[in-house]
Short mmCIF file of C-alpha atoms and ligand atoms in Angstrom, two decimals:
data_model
loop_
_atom_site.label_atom_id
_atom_site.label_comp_id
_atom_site.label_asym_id
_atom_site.label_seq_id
_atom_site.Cartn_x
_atom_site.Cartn_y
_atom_site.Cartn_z
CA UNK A 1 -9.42 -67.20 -99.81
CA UNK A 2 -5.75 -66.14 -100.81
CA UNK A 3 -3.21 -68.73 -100.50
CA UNK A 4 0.13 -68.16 -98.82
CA UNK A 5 2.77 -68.26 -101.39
CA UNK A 6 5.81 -70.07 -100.29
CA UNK A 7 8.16 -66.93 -100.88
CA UNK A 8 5.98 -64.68 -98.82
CA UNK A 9 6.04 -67.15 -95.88
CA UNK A 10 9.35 -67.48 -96.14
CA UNK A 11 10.00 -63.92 -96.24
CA UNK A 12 7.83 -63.08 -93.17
CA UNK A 13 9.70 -65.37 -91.35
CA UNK A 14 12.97 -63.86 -91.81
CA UNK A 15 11.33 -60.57 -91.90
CA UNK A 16 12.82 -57.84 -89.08
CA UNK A 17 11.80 -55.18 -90.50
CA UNK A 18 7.80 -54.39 -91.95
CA UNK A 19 6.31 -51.20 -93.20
CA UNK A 20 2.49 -51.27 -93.96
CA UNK A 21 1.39 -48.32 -96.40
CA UNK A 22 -2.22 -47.83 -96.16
CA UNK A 23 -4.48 -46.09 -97.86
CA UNK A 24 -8.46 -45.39 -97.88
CA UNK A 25 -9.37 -48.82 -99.08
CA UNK A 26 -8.19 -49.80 -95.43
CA UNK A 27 -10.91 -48.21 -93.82
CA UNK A 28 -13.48 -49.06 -96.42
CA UNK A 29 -14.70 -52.05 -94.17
CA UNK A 30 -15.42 -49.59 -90.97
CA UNK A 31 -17.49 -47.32 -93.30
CA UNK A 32 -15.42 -44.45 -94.18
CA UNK A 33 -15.87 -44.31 -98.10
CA UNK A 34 -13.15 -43.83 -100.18
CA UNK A 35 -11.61 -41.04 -102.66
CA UNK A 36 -11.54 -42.56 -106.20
CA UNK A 37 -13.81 -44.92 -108.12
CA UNK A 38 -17.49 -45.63 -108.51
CA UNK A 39 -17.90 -45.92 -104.86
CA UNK A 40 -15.43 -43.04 -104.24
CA UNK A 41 -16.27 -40.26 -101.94
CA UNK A 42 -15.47 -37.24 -104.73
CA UNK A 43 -18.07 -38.56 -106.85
CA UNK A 44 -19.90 -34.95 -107.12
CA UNK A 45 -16.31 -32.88 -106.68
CA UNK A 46 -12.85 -34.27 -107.77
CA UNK A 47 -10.66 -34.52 -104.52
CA UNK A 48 -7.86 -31.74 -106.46
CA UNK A 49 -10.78 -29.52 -106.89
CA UNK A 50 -11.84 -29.32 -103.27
CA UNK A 51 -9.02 -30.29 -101.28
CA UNK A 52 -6.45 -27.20 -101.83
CA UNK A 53 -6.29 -24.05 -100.06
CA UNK A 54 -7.89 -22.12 -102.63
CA UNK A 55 -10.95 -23.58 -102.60
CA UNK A 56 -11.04 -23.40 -98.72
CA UNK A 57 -10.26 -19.61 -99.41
CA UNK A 58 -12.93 -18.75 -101.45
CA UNK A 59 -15.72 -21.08 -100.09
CA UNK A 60 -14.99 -21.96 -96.47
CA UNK A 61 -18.68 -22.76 -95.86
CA UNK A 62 -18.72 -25.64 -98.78
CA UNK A 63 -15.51 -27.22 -97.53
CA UNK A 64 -16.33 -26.99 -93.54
CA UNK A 65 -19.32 -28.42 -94.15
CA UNK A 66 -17.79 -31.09 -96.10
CA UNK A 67 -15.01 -32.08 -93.40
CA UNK A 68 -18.04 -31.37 -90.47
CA UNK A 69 -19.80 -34.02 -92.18
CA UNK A 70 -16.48 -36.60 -92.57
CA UNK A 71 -15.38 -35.66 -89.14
CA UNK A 72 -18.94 -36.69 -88.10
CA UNK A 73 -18.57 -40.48 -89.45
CA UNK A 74 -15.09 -40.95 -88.59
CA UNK A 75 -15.84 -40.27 -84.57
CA UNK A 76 -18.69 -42.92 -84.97
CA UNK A 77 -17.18 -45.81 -86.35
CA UNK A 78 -14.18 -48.29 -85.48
CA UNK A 79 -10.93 -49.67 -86.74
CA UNK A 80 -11.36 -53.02 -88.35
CA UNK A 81 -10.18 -56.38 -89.10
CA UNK A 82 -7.53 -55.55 -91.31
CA UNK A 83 -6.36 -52.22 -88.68
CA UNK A 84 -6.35 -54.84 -85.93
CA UNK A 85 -4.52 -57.54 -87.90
CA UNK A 86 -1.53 -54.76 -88.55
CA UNK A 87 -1.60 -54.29 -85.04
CA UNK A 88 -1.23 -57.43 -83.90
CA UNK A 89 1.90 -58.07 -86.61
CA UNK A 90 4.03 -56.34 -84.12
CA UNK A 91 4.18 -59.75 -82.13
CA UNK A 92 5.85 -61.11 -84.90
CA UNK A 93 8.82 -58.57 -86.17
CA UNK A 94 11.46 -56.41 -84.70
CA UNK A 95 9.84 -53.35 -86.24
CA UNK A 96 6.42 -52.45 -88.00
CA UNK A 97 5.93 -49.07 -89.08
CA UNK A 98 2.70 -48.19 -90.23
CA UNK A 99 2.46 -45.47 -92.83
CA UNK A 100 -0.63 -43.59 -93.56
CA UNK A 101 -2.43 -41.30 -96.23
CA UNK A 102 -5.41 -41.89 -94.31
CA UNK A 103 -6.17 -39.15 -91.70
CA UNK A 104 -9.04 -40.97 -89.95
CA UNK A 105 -6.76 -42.18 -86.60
CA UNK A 106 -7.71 -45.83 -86.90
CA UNK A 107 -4.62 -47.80 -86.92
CA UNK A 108 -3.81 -45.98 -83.78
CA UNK A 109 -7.00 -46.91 -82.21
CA UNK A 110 -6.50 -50.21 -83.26
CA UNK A 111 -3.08 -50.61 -81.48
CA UNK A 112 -0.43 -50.10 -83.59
CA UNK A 113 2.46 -48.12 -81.75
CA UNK A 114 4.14 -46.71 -85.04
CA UNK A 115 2.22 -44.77 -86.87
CA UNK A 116 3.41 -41.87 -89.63
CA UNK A 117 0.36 -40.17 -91.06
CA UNK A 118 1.53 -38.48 -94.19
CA UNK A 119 -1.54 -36.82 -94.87
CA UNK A 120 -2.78 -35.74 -91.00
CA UNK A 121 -5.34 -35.99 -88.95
CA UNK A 122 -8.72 -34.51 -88.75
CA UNK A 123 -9.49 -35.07 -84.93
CA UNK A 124 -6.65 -32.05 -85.09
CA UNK A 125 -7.67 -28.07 -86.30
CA UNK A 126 -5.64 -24.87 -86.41
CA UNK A 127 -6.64 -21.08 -87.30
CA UNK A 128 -4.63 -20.02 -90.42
CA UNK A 129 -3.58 -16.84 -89.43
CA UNK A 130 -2.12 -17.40 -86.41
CA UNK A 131 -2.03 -20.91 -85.98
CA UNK A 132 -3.55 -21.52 -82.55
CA UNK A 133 -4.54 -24.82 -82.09
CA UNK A 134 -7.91 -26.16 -82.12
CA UNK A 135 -9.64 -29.68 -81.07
CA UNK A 136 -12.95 -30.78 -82.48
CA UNK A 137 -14.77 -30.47 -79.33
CA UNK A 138 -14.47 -26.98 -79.62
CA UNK A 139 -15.77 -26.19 -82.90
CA UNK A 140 -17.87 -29.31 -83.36
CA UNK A 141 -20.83 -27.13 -82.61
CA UNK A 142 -20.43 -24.69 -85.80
CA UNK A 143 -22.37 -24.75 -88.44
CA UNK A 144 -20.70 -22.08 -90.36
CA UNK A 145 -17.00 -22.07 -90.73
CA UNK A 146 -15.82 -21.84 -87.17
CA UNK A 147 -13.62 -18.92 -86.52
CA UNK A 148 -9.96 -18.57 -84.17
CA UNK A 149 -11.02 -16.87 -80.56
CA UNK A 150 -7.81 -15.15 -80.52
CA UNK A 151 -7.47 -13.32 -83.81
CA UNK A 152 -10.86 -14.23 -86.16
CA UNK A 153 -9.15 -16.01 -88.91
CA UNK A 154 -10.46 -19.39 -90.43
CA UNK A 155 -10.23 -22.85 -88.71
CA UNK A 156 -9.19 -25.39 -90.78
CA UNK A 157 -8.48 -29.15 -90.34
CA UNK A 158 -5.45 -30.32 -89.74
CA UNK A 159 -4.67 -32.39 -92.71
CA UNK A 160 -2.42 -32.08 -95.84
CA UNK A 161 -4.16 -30.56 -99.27
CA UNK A 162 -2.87 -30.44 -102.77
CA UNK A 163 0.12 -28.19 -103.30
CA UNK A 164 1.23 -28.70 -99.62
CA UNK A 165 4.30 -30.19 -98.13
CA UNK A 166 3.64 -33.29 -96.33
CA UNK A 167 4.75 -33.32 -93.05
CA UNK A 168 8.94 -33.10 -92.96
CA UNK A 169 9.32 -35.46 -89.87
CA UNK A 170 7.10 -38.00 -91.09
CA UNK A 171 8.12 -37.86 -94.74
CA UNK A 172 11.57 -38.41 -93.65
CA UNK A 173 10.61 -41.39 -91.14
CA UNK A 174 8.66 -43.42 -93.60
CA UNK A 175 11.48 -42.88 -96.66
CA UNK A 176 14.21 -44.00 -94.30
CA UNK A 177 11.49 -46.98 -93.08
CA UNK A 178 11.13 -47.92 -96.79
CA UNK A 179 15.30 -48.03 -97.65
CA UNK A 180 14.61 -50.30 -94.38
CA UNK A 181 12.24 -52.53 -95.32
CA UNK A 182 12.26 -56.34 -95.96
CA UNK A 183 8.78 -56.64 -97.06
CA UNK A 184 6.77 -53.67 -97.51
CA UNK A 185 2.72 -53.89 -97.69
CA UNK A 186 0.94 -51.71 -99.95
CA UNK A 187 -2.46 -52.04 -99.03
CA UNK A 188 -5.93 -50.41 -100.22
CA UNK A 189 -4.62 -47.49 -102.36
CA UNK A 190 -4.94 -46.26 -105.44
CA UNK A 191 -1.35 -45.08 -105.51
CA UNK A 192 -1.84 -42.24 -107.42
CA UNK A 193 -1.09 -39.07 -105.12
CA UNK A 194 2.43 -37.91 -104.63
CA UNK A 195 4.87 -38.35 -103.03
CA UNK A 196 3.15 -41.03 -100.97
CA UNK A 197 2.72 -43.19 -104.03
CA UNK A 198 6.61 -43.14 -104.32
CA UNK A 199 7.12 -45.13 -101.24
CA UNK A 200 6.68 -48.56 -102.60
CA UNK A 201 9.21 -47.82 -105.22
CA UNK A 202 11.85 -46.34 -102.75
CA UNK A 203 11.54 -49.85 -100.81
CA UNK A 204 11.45 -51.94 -104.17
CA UNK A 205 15.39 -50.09 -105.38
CA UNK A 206 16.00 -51.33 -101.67
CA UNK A 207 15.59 -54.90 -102.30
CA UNK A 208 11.94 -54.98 -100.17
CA UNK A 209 9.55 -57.77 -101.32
CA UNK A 210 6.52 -55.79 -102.17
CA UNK A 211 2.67 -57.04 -101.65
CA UNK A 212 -0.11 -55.09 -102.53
CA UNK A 213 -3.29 -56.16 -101.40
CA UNK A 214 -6.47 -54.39 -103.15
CA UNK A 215 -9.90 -55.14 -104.13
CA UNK A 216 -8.46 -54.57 -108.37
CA UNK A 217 -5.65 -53.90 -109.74
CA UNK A 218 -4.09 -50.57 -108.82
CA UNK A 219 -1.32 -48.48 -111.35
CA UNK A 220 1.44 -50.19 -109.37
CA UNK A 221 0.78 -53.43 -109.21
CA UNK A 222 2.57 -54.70 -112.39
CA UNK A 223 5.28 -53.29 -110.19
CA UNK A 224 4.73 -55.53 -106.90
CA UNK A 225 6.38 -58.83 -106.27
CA UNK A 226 2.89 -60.08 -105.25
CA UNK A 227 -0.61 -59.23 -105.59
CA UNK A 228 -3.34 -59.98 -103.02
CA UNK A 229 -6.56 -59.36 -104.74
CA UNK A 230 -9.43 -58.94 -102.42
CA UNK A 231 -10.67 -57.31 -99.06
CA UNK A 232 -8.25 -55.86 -96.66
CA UNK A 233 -10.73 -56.82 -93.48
CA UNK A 234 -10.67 -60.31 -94.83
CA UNK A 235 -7.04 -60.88 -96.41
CA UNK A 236 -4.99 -59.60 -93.60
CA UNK A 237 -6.61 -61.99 -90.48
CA UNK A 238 -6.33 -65.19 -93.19
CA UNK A 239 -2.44 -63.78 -93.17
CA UNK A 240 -2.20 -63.77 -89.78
CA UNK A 241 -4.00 -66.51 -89.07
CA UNK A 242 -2.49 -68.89 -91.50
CA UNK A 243 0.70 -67.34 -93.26
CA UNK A 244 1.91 -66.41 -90.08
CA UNK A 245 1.09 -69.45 -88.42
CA UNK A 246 3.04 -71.36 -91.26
CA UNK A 247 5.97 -69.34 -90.75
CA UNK A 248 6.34 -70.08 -87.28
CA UNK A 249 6.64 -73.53 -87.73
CA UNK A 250 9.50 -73.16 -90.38
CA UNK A 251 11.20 -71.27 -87.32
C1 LIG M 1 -9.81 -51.52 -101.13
C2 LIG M 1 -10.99 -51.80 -100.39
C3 LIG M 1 -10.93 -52.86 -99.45
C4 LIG M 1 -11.40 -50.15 -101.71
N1 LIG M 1 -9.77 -53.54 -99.31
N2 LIG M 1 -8.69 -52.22 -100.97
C5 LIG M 1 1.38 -34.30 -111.58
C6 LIG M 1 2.12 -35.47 -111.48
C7 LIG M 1 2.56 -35.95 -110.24
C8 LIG M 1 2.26 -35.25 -109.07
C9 LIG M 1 1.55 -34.08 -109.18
C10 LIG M 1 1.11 -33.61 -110.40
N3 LIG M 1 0.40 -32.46 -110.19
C11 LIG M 1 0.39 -32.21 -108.85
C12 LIG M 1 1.08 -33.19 -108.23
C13 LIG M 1 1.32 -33.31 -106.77
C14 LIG M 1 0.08 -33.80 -106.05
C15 LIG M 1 -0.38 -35.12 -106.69
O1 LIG M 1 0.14 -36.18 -106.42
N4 LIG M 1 -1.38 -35.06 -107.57
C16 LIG M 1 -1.82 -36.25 -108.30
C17 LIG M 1 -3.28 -36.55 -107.97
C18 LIG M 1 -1.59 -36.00 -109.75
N5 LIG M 1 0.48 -34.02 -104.66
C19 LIG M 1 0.47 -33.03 -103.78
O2 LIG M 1 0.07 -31.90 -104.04
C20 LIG M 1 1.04 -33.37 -102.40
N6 LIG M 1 1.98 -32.39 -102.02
C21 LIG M 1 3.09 -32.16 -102.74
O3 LIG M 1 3.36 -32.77 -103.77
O4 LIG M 1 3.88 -31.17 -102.21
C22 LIG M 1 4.92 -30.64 -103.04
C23 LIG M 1 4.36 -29.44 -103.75
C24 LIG M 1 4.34 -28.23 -103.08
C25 LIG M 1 3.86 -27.10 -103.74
C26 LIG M 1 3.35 -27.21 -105.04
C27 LIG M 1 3.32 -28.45 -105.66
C28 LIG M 1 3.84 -29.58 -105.01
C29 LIG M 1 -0.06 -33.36 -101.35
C30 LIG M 1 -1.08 -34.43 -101.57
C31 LIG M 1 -2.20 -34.32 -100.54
C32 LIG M 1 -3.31 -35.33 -100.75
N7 LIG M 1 -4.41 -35.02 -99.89
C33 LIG M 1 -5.57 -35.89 -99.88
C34 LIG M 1 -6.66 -35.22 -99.01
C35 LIG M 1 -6.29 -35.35 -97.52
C36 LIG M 1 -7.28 -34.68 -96.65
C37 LIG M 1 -8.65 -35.32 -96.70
O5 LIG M 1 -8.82 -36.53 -96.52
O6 LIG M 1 -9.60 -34.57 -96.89
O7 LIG M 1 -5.20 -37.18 -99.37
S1 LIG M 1 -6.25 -36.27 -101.51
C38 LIG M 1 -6.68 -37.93 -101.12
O8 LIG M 1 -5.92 -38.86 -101.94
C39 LIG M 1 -6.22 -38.17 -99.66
C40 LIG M 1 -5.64 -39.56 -99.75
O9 LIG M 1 -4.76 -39.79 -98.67
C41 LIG M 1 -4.99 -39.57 -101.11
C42 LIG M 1 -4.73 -40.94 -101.65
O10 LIG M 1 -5.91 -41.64 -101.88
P1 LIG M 1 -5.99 -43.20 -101.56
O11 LIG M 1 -5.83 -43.42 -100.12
O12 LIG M 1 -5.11 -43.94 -102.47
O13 LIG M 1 -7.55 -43.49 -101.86
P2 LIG M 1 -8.26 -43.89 -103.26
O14 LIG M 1 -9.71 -43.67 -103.08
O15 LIG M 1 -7.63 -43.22 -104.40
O16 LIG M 1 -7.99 -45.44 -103.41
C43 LIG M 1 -8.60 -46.40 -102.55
C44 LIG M 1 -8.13 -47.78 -102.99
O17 LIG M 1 -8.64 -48.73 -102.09
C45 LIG M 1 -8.61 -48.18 -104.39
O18 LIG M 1 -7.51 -48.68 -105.13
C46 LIG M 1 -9.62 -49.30 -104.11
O19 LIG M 1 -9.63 -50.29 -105.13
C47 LIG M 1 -9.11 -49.85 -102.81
N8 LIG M 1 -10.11 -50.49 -101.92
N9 LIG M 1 -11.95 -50.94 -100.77
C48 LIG M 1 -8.68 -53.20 -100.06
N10 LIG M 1 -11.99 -53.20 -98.70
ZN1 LIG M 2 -5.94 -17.27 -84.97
#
């Protein structure tokens, strides 16, 4: 199991400020596969190719069927070890703020309180012509591309595809979060889509102590002041468990 450097302990116990980054390798462990890599989700379609508003254009039924299907596995599993550890982190700072690409809703469910999902949420749905909100109940049942009652036009989930602007309130929350940050966790991604990815740079010019924490070696982690290499489910309760614990009694 990863040790505890002496730095890190010491700067998680002067730490008032945390932001955890997150990406798909968080929710590996609960069963949601992720994007990229052998194991990766977009094995048969690359994620640009089917996740842009083009493709949802021209072949609605491909790309409901493919979010039916994720929506389907998300309701049915559960945050774990590594969501709950994050959660339970908030005993020990001032302020940690979660920031997510994922759009799964598991660090919520899992108890953290501040959450920024960059990238949405697919429990959430809204017609494109008019925008009327929709929630999964309600079109759960369709097995062709479910359509707006109020005007006919296409129902799409409520998550972020290529070419779109992320969310302005959120973007802005986790960039001023990040100039805030005393250590900053960068944890299961493959930091390659922008401008999430540039969030552990923005806290790194702010003087943050960056950690990554992956199963290999991701493009930023030449970058990071220290590299956790391993399981998220497994690294983050031995963190909690014993760097924590090993701050507290430098307190
Ligand atoms: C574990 C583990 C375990 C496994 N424990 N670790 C050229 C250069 C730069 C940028 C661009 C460019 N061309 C276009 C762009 C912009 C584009 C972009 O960044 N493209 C790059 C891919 C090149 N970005 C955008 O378009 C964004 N918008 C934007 O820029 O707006 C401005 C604009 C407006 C108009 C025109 C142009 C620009 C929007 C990006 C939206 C991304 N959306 C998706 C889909 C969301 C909905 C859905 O889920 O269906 O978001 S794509 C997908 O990738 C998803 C993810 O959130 C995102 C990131 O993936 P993530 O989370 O990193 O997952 P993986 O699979 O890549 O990595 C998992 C990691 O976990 C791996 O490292 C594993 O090793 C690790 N792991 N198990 C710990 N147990
Ligand atoms: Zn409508």
């Amino acid at each position: 199991m990863t040790q505890c450097s002496t730095r890190l302990i010491s700067k998680l116990k002067d730490a008032q400020s945390v932001v955890v980054f997150t990406g798909a390798g968080i929710s590996a462990e609960s069963g949601v596969p992720t994007f990229r890599g052998n194991d990766g989700l977009w094995t048969k379609f690359k994620p640009e190719e089917l996740a842009n508003v083009d493709a949802f254009i021209r072949n609605p039924e491909l790309v409901w069927e493919w979010y039916k299907h994720r929506k389907q596995i998300i309701a049915s599993i559960q945050p774990n070890a590594g969501h709950y550890a994050l959660a339970r982190m908030e005993q020990f700072h001032k302020h940690v703020t979660v920031i997510t690409q994922n759009i799964d809703n598991l660090h919520r469910r899992a108890g953290s309180t501040t959450v920024h999902e960059l990238h949405g949420n697919i429990e959430h749905n809204y017609c494109i012509d008019c925008g009327k909100y929709f929630d999964d109940q309600e079109i759960m049942n369709h097995d062709r591309a479910p359509r707006c009652s109020a005007c006919n036009g296409l129902i799409r989930p409520d998550v972020v595809w290529f070419g779109e602007l992320l969310p302005v309130e959120e973007w802005n929350e986790s960039v001023t979060a990040a100039e805030r940050a005393e250590v900053f966790f960068s944890i299961g991604t493959s930091a390659v889509v922008y401008p999430a990815a540039s969030l552990p740079m923005i806290a790194r010019r702010a003087g943050a102590y960056i950690v990554e924490i992956n199963i290999e070696p991701t493009e930023f982690s030449s970058r990071a002041d220290e590299v956790l290499l391993g399981k998220s489910g497994e690294i983050l309760p031995h963190l909690l468990e014993v760097c924590y614990q090993s701050a507290l009694k430098h307190i």
